[in-house]
Amino acid sequence: MGSRIPLPQLTMGNDPLRTRPYLHFDEPPRRSVIAAAVADPAHVARWEFLPLITQIKVIRKIKRQGTVFTPKPKLRPISYASHHDAALYAYYSAKLTKQYEQRLHTLGLSEVVTAFRTGDGRCNIHFAREAFEWIKTHRPCVALAYDISGFFDNLNHRILRDKWADIIKERSLPADHYAIYRSLTRYSAVQQTTLFATFGISIHSPKASGRTRVCTPNAFRTRIADAGHIEVHQLDKGIPQGTPISATLSNIYMLDFDRKVAEQIAAWGGLYRRYCDDVLCIVPPEHAVEAKAFIEALVTSIKLEVQPEKLEECAFGAPGTTTKPALQYLGLTYDGRKVRLRSGGVARFYNRIRKGVRQAKRARAKAARVKGVSLSSVAIKRGKLNRSYLYAGPRNYVSYATRAARLTKSDAIQQQIARRTRALDDAIKGPEADE
């Protein structure tokens, strides 16, 4: 593994040495310099890694109980590597991905693992549609949808090391790979809120005034390291989520699990798919109990846990009948007859409409104040609201919903977002937002 591999063979359409937009402890390096550094295994073995910057993202999930929607926010730490470290991680991720893809092909698992793969133009909608179509043609059957608890936070270091060595066909990790492994299992990190507060950096515009790095090396030592703001991961499990190599390593970790589950589910005449920590098994009814025991025991054997309260067991009977509750998978639901968007996602969309209008009203009030005119003489900027919430646009929810409806041929999805114009009009007619 000490030989160099030409970079163009590894990019696979996604340049690992591309410039990353975020602010970190270092400045983005010149491509020629970083390309030479990451391709030299001896240099990588001596690499000095900078602490990660960790941001706590709030995932605003909504749980439906009957007609009541209850907010259930989920905190997810996302860690960003320095520009030099991110380029290194991305370069080795590309190398590992190539070997991982070859192993999947050899094992006949190319269709089983659907997350973090080299692109073939498909997305979550395609994968969900495939599962729903399979159910439609194999009824009666039982779908078992599992969620693995704290996936990245619980990856066992010893298992990860062994699987990593196996995928590169080595008995143990070479020095360069071990250096990267060590940086991800004994990583250090600084909380973004603490860091930005220390240096007076805005969360909303961190690069204001032409800032190209968080601080100088001297300021890092005196105001971050010496001040005790660096946290070191000491557990024997868990890797940071968010680095360019984390997703690849999670798939490598699960390779034997995927092989064993796929083989057994196929022997029962079923279908197995895994998207990151979402495990879906569809089996004939007579194998449902056996399948649950098999999957849960296998998850335990790789030092992970499933969340029993999040297990969705949906029995699909004769063709044309519906099942309650519907199967939820990759943002869509299927009740045996109709495909819909998850109700929580739809509720968040309508909440975003109301939030967008409140922001527009605050902007109007500020404009009126600055101009010294009455509020009624300043119009709300309706064009931006329309583009965001009424029309299909780049990466917005309407575009996603429209695509989902087209690919799944679902009129029910169109009906779910059909009242968006009325919702926007009602929000605009409503009371003014607090300033």
Short mmCIF file of C-alpha atoms in Angstrom, two decimals:
data_model
loop_
_atom_site.label_atom_id
_atom_site.label_comp_id
_atom_site.label_asym_id
_atom_site.label_seq_id
_atom_site.Cartn_x
_atom_site.Cartn_y
_atom_site.Cartn_z
CA MET A 1 0.00 0.00 0.00
CA GLY A 2 3.01 2.30 -0.13
CA SER A 3 2.77 2.93 -3.88
CA ARG A 4 1.35 6.11 -5.31
CA ILE A 5 -1.88 5.99 -7.32
CA PRO A 6 -2.41 8.77 -9.90
CA LEU A 7 -5.04 11.19 -8.63
CA PRO A 8 -7.19 11.31 -11.81
CA GLN A 9 -8.02 7.60 -11.36
CA LEU A 10 -9.50 8.32 -7.95
CA THR A 11 -11.70 11.35 -8.45
CA MET A 12 -14.69 9.50 -9.96
CA GLY A 13 -16.29 12.82 -10.90
CA ASN A 14 -15.82 14.34 -7.44
CA ASP A 15 -12.46 16.08 -7.00
CA PRO A 16 -11.13 15.23 -3.52
CA LEU A 17 -8.74 18.19 -3.61
CA ARG A 18 -11.41 20.79 -4.36
CA THR A 19 -11.50 23.97 -2.29
CA ARG A 20 -13.93 23.80 0.63
CA PRO A 21 -15.88 26.96 1.47
CA TYR A 22 -15.84 26.93 5.27
CA LEU A 23 -13.56 28.80 7.65
CA HIS A 24 -11.01 26.76 9.60
CA PHE A 25 -7.65 27.00 11.40
CA ASP A 26 -5.75 26.90 8.11
CA GLU A 27 -6.16 28.51 4.72
CA PRO A 28 -7.08 26.45 1.64
CA PRO A 29 -3.80 25.06 0.24
CA ARG A 30 -2.57 25.29 -3.32
CA ARG A 31 -3.66 22.23 -5.26
CA SER A 32 -0.15 21.29 -6.41
CA VAL A 33 1.21 21.34 -2.86
CA ILE A 34 -1.58 19.29 -1.30
CA ALA A 35 -1.64 16.81 -4.21
CA ALA A 36 2.03 16.01 -3.67
CA ALA A 37 1.59 15.75 0.11
CA VAL A 38 -1.42 13.43 0.20
CA ALA A 39 0.04 11.11 -2.44
CA ASP A 40 3.22 10.44 -0.42
CA PRO A 41 2.50 7.64 2.12
CA ALA A 42 5.62 8.46 4.15
CA HIS A 43 4.50 12.06 4.51
CA VAL A 44 0.96 11.00 5.44
CA ALA A 45 2.34 8.72 8.17
CA ARG A 46 3.87 11.82 9.82
CA TRP A 47 0.87 14.08 9.21
CA GLU A 48 0.02 16.57 11.95
CA PHE A 49 -3.75 16.84 12.17
CA LEU A 50 -5.49 19.99 13.36
CA PRO A 51 -8.52 19.79 15.67
CA LEU A 52 -11.92 19.46 14.06
CA ILE A 53 -14.47 22.22 14.39
CA THR A 54 -17.76 20.77 15.63
CA GLN A 55 -21.13 22.34 14.97
CA ILE A 56 -24.29 21.06 16.63
CA LYS A 57 -27.03 20.90 14.02
CA VAL A 58 -30.63 20.75 15.17
CA ILE A 59 -32.72 18.41 13.04
CA ARG A 60 -36.29 19.53 13.56
CA LYS A 61 -38.25 16.31 13.41
CA ILE A 62 -42.00 16.16 13.94
CA LYS A 63 -43.77 13.09 15.27
CA ARG A 64 -47.41 12.52 14.43
CA GLN A 65 -49.78 10.89 16.90
CA GLY A 66 -53.22 10.81 15.34
CA THR A 67 -54.00 14.41 14.43
CA VAL A 68 -51.41 15.85 16.84
CA PHE A 69 -47.94 16.84 15.59
CA THR A 70 -45.25 16.96 18.29
CA PRO A 71 -41.84 18.58 17.65
CA LYS A 72 -38.95 16.24 18.45
CA PRO A 73 -35.68 18.08 17.74
CA LYS A 74 -32.62 15.89 17.27
CA LEU A 75 -29.12 17.19 17.98
CA ARG A 76 -26.48 16.02 15.53
CA PRO A 77 -22.79 16.98 15.89
CA ILE A 78 -21.17 17.61 12.51
CA SER A 79 -17.38 18.01 12.45
CA TYR A 80 -15.32 19.85 9.83
CA ALA A 81 -11.68 18.98 9.19
CA SER A 82 -9.08 21.61 8.36
CA HIS A 83 -8.54 22.24 4.65
CA HIS A 84 -5.32 20.20 4.53
CA ASP A 85 -6.82 17.37 6.58
CA ALA A 86 -10.05 17.34 4.55
CA ALA A 87 -8.06 16.97 1.31
CA LEU A 88 -6.15 14.06 2.82
CA TYR A 89 -9.32 12.38 4.05
CA ALA A 90 -11.01 12.87 0.68
CA TYR A 91 -8.02 11.44 -1.20
CA TYR A 92 -7.92 8.29 0.94
CA SER A 93 -11.71 8.04 0.87
CA ALA A 94 -11.53 7.90 -2.94
CA LYS A 95 -8.93 5.12 -2.76
CA LEU A 96 -10.95 3.14 -0.23
CA THR A 97 -14.20 3.68 -2.12
CA LYS A 98 -12.69 2.18 -5.25
CA GLN A 99 -11.65 -0.96 -3.34
CA TYR A 100 -14.95 -1.10 -1.47
CA GLU A 101 -16.94 -0.91 -4.72
CA GLN A 102 -14.87 -3.74 -6.17
CA ARG A 103 -15.60 -5.88 -3.09
CA LEU A 104 -19.33 -5.13 -3.31
CA HIS A 105 -19.33 -6.21 -6.94
CA THR A 106 -17.47 -9.43 -6.11
CA LEU A 107 -19.95 -10.24 -3.32
CA GLY A 108 -22.98 -9.37 -5.44
CA LEU A 109 -24.01 -6.56 -3.08
CA SER A 110 -23.91 -3.61 -5.45
CA GLU A 111 -27.69 -3.08 -5.18
CA VAL A 112 -27.90 -3.70 -1.43
CA VAL A 113 -26.03 -0.67 -0.05
CA THR A 114 -27.58 2.56 -1.33
CA ALA A 115 -25.95 5.35 0.72
CA PHE A 116 -22.60 7.09 0.10
CA ARG A 117 -21.95 5.31 -3.18
CA THR A 118 -20.43 6.48 -6.44
CA GLY A 119 -23.20 8.24 -8.33
CA ASP A 120 -25.35 6.51 -10.92
CA GLY A 121 -28.02 9.20 -11.08
CA ARG A 122 -30.32 7.58 -8.54
CA CYS A 123 -31.48 9.15 -5.28
CA ASN A 124 -33.56 8.25 -2.22
CA ILE A 125 -36.77 8.44 -4.24
CA HIS A 126 -35.54 5.71 -6.61
CA PHE A 127 -34.51 3.47 -3.71
CA ALA A 128 -37.83 3.90 -1.91
CA ARG A 129 -39.75 3.28 -5.13
CA GLU A 130 -37.81 0.06 -5.68
CA ALA A 131 -38.77 -1.23 -2.23
CA PHE A 132 -42.42 -0.27 -2.66
CA GLU A 133 -42.59 -1.91 -6.10
CA TRP A 134 -41.05 -5.07 -4.66
CA ILE A 135 -43.72 -5.17 -1.95
CA LYS A 136 -46.44 -4.67 -4.56
CA THR A 137 -45.33 -7.76 -6.51
CA HIS A 138 -44.53 -10.01 -3.52
CA ARG A 139 -47.59 -9.73 -1.30
CA PRO A 140 -48.30 -10.96 1.29
CA CYS A 141 -45.08 -9.88 3.02
CA VAL A 142 -43.78 -8.13 6.11
CA ALA A 143 -41.48 -5.10 6.03
CA LEU A 144 -39.07 -4.58 8.94
CA ALA A 145 -37.48 -1.13 9.07
CA TYR A 146 -34.75 -0.64 11.67
CA ASP A 147 -32.82 2.44 12.81
CA ILE A 148 -29.35 1.77 14.24
CA SER A 149 -28.77 3.88 17.35
CA GLY A 150 -26.09 6.58 17.21
CA PHE A 151 -24.50 5.04 14.15
CA PHE A 152 -21.25 7.02 13.76
CA ASP A 153 -20.93 7.54 17.52
CA ASN A 154 -20.88 3.80 18.19
CA LEU A 155 -18.60 2.31 15.52
CA ASN A 156 -16.22 0.05 17.43
CA HIS A 157 -12.59 1.04 16.81
CA ARG A 158 -11.15 -2.47 16.76
CA ILE A 159 -13.77 -3.72 14.30
CA LEU A 160 -13.26 -0.65 12.13
CA ARG A 161 -9.48 -1.16 12.08
CA ASP A 162 -9.82 -4.82 11.10
CA LYS A 163 -12.41 -4.15 8.37
CA TRP A 164 -10.29 -1.30 7.05
CA ALA A 165 -7.23 -3.56 6.77
CA ASP A 166 -9.31 -6.26 5.13
CA ILE A 167 -10.70 -3.95 2.43
CA ILE A 168 -7.15 -2.97 1.38
CA LYS A 169 -6.06 -6.63 1.60
CA GLU A 170 -3.55 -6.14 4.40
CA ARG A 171 -3.17 -7.99 7.69
CA SER A 172 -2.77 -4.68 9.53
CA LEU A 173 -3.01 -1.03 8.58
CA PRO A 174 0.07 0.45 6.88
CA ALA A 175 1.60 3.48 8.57
CA ASP A 176 -0.18 6.03 6.38
CA HIS A 177 -3.60 4.41 6.82
CA TYR A 178 -2.99 3.98 10.55
CA ALA A 179 -2.22 7.69 10.92
CA ILE A 180 -5.62 8.50 9.43
CA TYR A 181 -7.33 5.81 11.52
CA ARG A 182 -5.74 7.24 14.67
CA SER A 183 -6.82 10.78 13.78
CA LEU A 184 -10.44 9.63 13.51
CA THR A 185 -10.58 7.45 16.61
CA ARG A 186 -8.58 9.76 18.91
CA TYR A 187 -9.73 12.95 17.32
CA SER A 188 -9.63 16.38 18.94
CA ALA A 189 -12.27 19.02 18.40
CA VAL A 190 -13.29 22.55 19.29
CA GLN A 191 -16.91 23.61 19.54
CA GLN A 192 -17.76 26.15 16.86
CA THR A 193 -19.79 28.35 19.23
CA THR A 194 -16.85 28.63 21.64
CA LEU A 195 -14.36 29.21 18.86
CA PHE A 196 -16.33 31.92 17.08
CA ALA A 197 -17.17 33.68 20.34
CA THR A 198 -13.46 33.73 21.28
CA PHE A 199 -12.50 35.52 18.08
CA GLY A 200 -15.67 37.55 17.54
CA ILE A 201 -16.66 35.70 14.38
CA SER A 202 -20.26 35.83 13.17
CA ILE A 203 -22.00 32.48 12.74
CA HIS A 204 -23.94 33.95 9.80
CA SER A 205 -21.02 35.56 7.95
CA PRO A 206 -17.77 34.00 9.21
CA LYS A 207 -15.71 35.34 6.29
CA ALA A 208 -16.73 38.94 6.82
CA SER A 209 -13.97 41.54 6.36
CA GLY A 210 -12.00 39.16 4.17
CA ARG A 211 -11.13 36.68 6.92
CA THR A 212 -9.46 33.58 5.41
CA ARG A 213 -8.77 31.57 8.57
CA VAL A 214 -10.07 31.48 12.11
CA CYS A 215 -6.85 32.69 13.70
CA THR A 216 -3.06 32.68 13.49
CA PRO A 217 -1.07 29.69 14.81
CA ASN A 218 0.06 31.77 17.78
CA ALA A 219 -3.51 32.79 18.67
CA PHE A 220 -4.57 29.15 18.33
CA ARG A 221 -1.96 28.11 20.92
CA THR A 222 -2.66 30.86 23.42
CA ARG A 223 -6.42 31.33 23.12
CA ILE A 224 -7.61 27.84 22.17
CA ALA A 225 -5.09 25.14 23.18
CA ASP A 226 -3.76 26.78 26.35
CA ALA A 227 -7.26 27.92 27.30
CA GLY A 228 -8.45 24.30 27.42
CA HIS A 229 -10.99 24.53 24.60
CA ILE A 230 -9.77 21.39 22.81
CA GLU A 231 -11.69 18.21 23.60
CA VAL A 232 -10.06 14.83 22.90
CA HIS A 233 -12.18 11.76 22.15
CA GLN A 234 -11.18 9.05 24.65
CA LEU A 235 -13.73 6.29 24.04
CA ASP A 236 -13.00 3.03 22.19
CA LYS A 237 -15.90 3.68 19.84
CA GLY A 238 -17.14 6.46 17.61
CA ILE A 239 -15.77 8.51 14.73
CA PRO A 240 -16.69 12.10 13.83
CA GLN A 241 -19.55 12.57 11.42
CA GLY A 242 -18.89 15.06 8.66
CA THR A 243 -15.34 14.38 7.50
CA PRO A 244 -14.88 13.38 3.83
CA ILE A 245 -13.95 9.83 4.85
CA SER A 246 -16.49 9.10 7.60
CA ALA A 247 -19.27 7.85 5.31
CA THR A 248 -16.91 5.53 3.41
CA LEU A 249 -15.64 4.01 6.65
CA SER A 250 -19.17 3.42 7.91
CA ASN A 251 -19.94 1.37 4.80
CA ILE A 252 -16.71 -0.61 5.17
CA TYR A 253 -17.60 -1.29 8.81
CA MET A 254 -20.95 -2.77 7.77
CA LEU A 255 -19.68 -4.92 4.89
CA ASP A 256 -19.85 -8.31 6.62
CA PHE A 257 -23.20 -7.41 8.15
CA ASP A 258 -24.58 -6.54 4.72
CA ARG A 259 -23.28 -9.79 3.24
CA LYS A 260 -24.75 -12.01 5.96
CA VAL A 261 -28.13 -10.26 6.03
CA ALA A 262 -28.42 -10.17 2.23
CA GLU A 263 -27.65 -13.88 1.96
CA GLN A 264 -30.15 -14.90 4.65
CA ILE A 265 -32.96 -12.61 3.49
CA ALA A 266 -32.50 -13.86 -0.08
CA ALA A 267 -32.69 -17.45 1.19
CA TRP A 268 -36.06 -16.59 2.71
CA GLY A 269 -37.21 -15.10 -0.60
CA GLY A 270 -37.06 -11.50 0.64
CA LEU A 271 -35.39 -8.17 -0.10
CA TYR A 272 -32.67 -6.39 1.92
CA ARG A 273 -31.52 -2.80 1.59
CA ARG A 274 -29.42 -0.54 3.83
CA TYR A 275 -29.13 3.23 3.62
CA CYS A 276 -26.55 4.35 6.21
CA ASP A 277 -28.21 3.47 9.55
CA ASP A 278 -31.60 2.60 8.02
CA VAL A 279 -31.99 -1.17 7.61
CA LEU A 280 -34.93 -2.50 5.58
CA CYS A 281 -35.82 -6.17 5.30
CA ILE A 282 -38.92 -7.45 3.53
CA VAL A 283 -39.74 -11.13 4.02
CA PRO A 284 -42.62 -13.57 3.62
CA PRO A 285 -44.89 -13.49 6.72
CA GLU A 286 -43.74 -16.91 7.95
CA HIS A 287 -40.16 -15.62 8.34
CA ALA A 288 -40.93 -12.29 10.06
CA VAL A 289 -40.23 -13.42 13.65
CA GLU A 290 -37.11 -15.30 12.63
CA ALA A 291 -35.86 -12.31 10.60
CA LYS A 292 -36.21 -9.93 13.54
CA ALA A 293 -34.22 -12.19 15.83
CA PHE A 294 -31.55 -12.72 13.17
CA ILE A 295 -31.06 -9.01 12.41
CA GLU A 296 -31.02 -7.89 16.03
CA ALA A 297 -28.48 -10.56 17.01
CA LEU A 298 -26.25 -9.63 14.08
CA VAL A 299 -26.37 -5.93 14.95
CA THR A 300 -25.32 -6.77 18.51
CA SER A 301 -22.41 -8.89 17.21
CA ILE A 302 -20.84 -5.81 15.58
CA LYS A 303 -21.16 -3.76 18.79
CA LEU A 304 -24.09 -1.66 17.61
CA GLU A 305 -27.68 -1.37 18.81
CA VAL A 306 -31.07 -1.03 17.18
CA GLN A 307 -33.78 1.15 18.62
CA PRO A 308 -36.70 -1.21 19.42
CA GLU A 309 -39.11 1.73 19.75
CA LYS A 310 -38.20 2.81 16.20
CA LEU A 311 -38.75 -0.61 14.62
CA GLU A 312 -41.46 -0.36 12.01
CA GLU A 313 -43.15 -3.67 11.28
CA CYS A 314 -45.67 -3.38 8.48
CA ALA A 315 -47.65 -6.38 7.26
CA PHE A 316 -48.88 -6.12 3.67
CA GLY A 317 -51.77 -8.44 2.93
CA ALA A 318 -53.60 -9.20 -0.29
CA PRO A 319 -53.10 -6.86 -3.26
CA GLY A 320 -55.28 -3.74 -3.13
CA THR A 321 -55.52 -3.63 0.67
CA THR A 322 -53.92 -1.00 2.88
CA THR A 323 -51.82 -1.36 6.00
CA LYS A 324 -51.72 0.90 9.05
CA PRO A 325 -49.42 2.41 9.95
CA ALA A 326 -47.86 2.88 6.52
CA LEU A 327 -44.25 1.92 5.92
CA GLN A 328 -41.94 4.95 6.22
CA TYR A 329 -38.77 4.69 4.16
CA LEU A 330 -36.30 7.34 2.99
CA GLY A 331 -38.70 10.24 3.30
CA LEU A 332 -41.70 8.51 1.70
CA THR A 333 -44.51 6.32 3.00
CA TYR A 334 -46.40 3.41 1.42
CA ASP A 335 -49.63 1.93 2.74
CA GLY A 336 -50.01 -0.77 0.11
CA ARG A 337 -51.92 1.47 -2.27
CA LYS A 338 -50.55 5.00 -2.23
CA VAL A 339 -47.13 6.58 -1.94
CA ARG A 340 -46.96 9.81 0.03
CA LEU A 341 -44.38 12.17 1.50
CA ARG A 342 -43.72 11.68 5.19
CA SER A 343 -46.20 13.78 7.14
CA GLY A 344 -43.42 15.24 9.28
CA GLY A 345 -41.61 16.54 6.21
CA VAL A 346 -44.79 18.10 4.85
CA ALA A 347 -45.51 19.76 8.20
CA ARG A 348 -41.98 21.22 8.26
CA PHE A 349 -42.50 22.58 4.75
CA TYR A 350 -45.65 24.49 5.75
CA ASN A 351 -43.87 25.73 8.88
CA ARG A 352 -41.08 27.05 6.66
CA ILE A 353 -43.65 28.96 4.61
CA ARG A 354 -44.90 30.72 7.74
CA LYS A 355 -41.34 31.38 8.91
CA GLY A 356 -40.37 32.78 5.51
CA VAL A 357 -43.32 35.16 5.57
CA ARG A 358 -42.41 36.35 9.08
CA GLN A 359 -38.88 37.12 7.88
CA ALA A 360 -40.27 38.97 4.86
CA LYS A 361 -42.53 41.04 7.12
CA ARG A 362 -39.61 41.95 9.38
CA ALA A 363 -37.62 43.01 6.31
CA ARG A 364 -40.57 45.16 5.15
CA ALA A 365 -40.87 46.81 8.57
CA LYS A 366 -37.16 47.62 8.57
CA ALA A 367 -37.34 49.07 5.04
CA ALA A 368 -40.29 51.26 6.04
CA ARG A 369 -38.45 52.46 9.11
CA VAL A 370 -35.31 53.33 7.13
CA LYS A 371 -37.31 55.20 4.46
CA GLY A 372 -39.48 56.92 7.06
CA VAL A 373 -42.69 55.85 5.37
CA SER A 374 -45.78 53.95 6.47
CA LEU A 375 -45.72 50.17 6.56
CA SER A 376 -48.56 49.92 4.05
CA SER A 377 -46.51 51.80 1.45
CA VAL A 378 -43.82 49.09 1.39
CA ALA A 379 -44.71 45.83 -0.34
CA ILE A 380 -43.61 42.39 0.78
CA LYS A 381 -41.11 40.89 -1.67
CA ARG A 382 -43.47 38.24 -2.97
CA GLY A 383 -41.16 37.09 -5.79
CA LYS A 384 -38.64 35.50 -3.44
CA LEU A 385 -41.39 33.82 -1.44
CA ASN A 386 -42.94 32.41 -4.61
CA ARG A 387 -39.62 31.05 -5.82
CA SER A 388 -38.91 29.44 -2.46
CA TYR A 389 -42.29 27.92 -1.65
CA LEU A 390 -44.56 27.82 -4.71
CA TYR A 391 -42.41 26.92 -7.69
CA ALA A 392 -40.03 24.04 -8.31
CA GLY A 393 -36.51 25.41 -8.01
CA PRO A 394 -32.97 24.23 -7.31
CA ARG A 395 -33.00 21.94 -4.27
CA ASN A 396 -36.26 23.23 -2.78
CA TYR A 397 -39.05 21.13 -1.31
CA VAL A 398 -41.50 21.72 -4.16
CA SER A 399 -38.92 20.42 -6.61
CA TYR A 400 -38.34 17.35 -4.43
CA ALA A 401 -42.06 16.69 -4.04
CA THR A 402 -42.71 17.14 -7.76
CA ARG A 403 -39.94 14.72 -8.62
CA ALA A 404 -41.17 12.20 -6.05
CA ALA A 405 -44.70 12.40 -7.47
CA ARG A 406 -43.43 11.88 -11.01
CA LEU A 407 -41.11 8.97 -10.22
CA THR A 408 -43.64 7.15 -8.05
CA LYS A 409 -46.64 8.18 -10.20
CA SER A 410 -48.38 9.40 -7.06
CA ASP A 411 -51.27 11.88 -7.21
CA ALA A 412 -51.35 11.74 -3.40
CA ILE A 413 -48.01 13.57 -3.20
CA GLN A 414 -49.27 16.39 -5.40
CA GLN A 415 -52.29 16.73 -3.13
CA GLN A 416 -50.03 17.06 -0.07
CA ILE A 417 -48.43 20.25 -1.39
CA ALA A 418 -51.46 21.54 -3.29
CA ARG A 419 -52.48 24.03 -0.60
CA ARG A 420 -49.11 25.82 -0.51
CA THR A 421 -50.45 28.88 -2.38
CA ARG A 422 -53.30 29.29 0.06
CA ALA A 423 -50.92 28.75 3.02
CA LEU A 424 -48.63 31.48 1.71
CA ASP A 425 -51.53 33.90 1.09
CA ASP A 426 -52.97 33.25 4.57
CA ALA A 427 -49.58 33.85 6.20
CA ILE A 428 -49.17 37.15 4.34
CA LYS A 429 -52.67 38.30 5.38
CA GLY A 430 -51.97 37.34 8.99
CA PRO A 431 -50.65 39.61 11.76
CA GLU A 432 -47.32 41.39 11.35
CA ALA A 433 -44.22 39.66 12.74
CA ASP A 434 -42.61 40.96 15.92
CA GLU A 435 -39.56 43.03 15.16
#
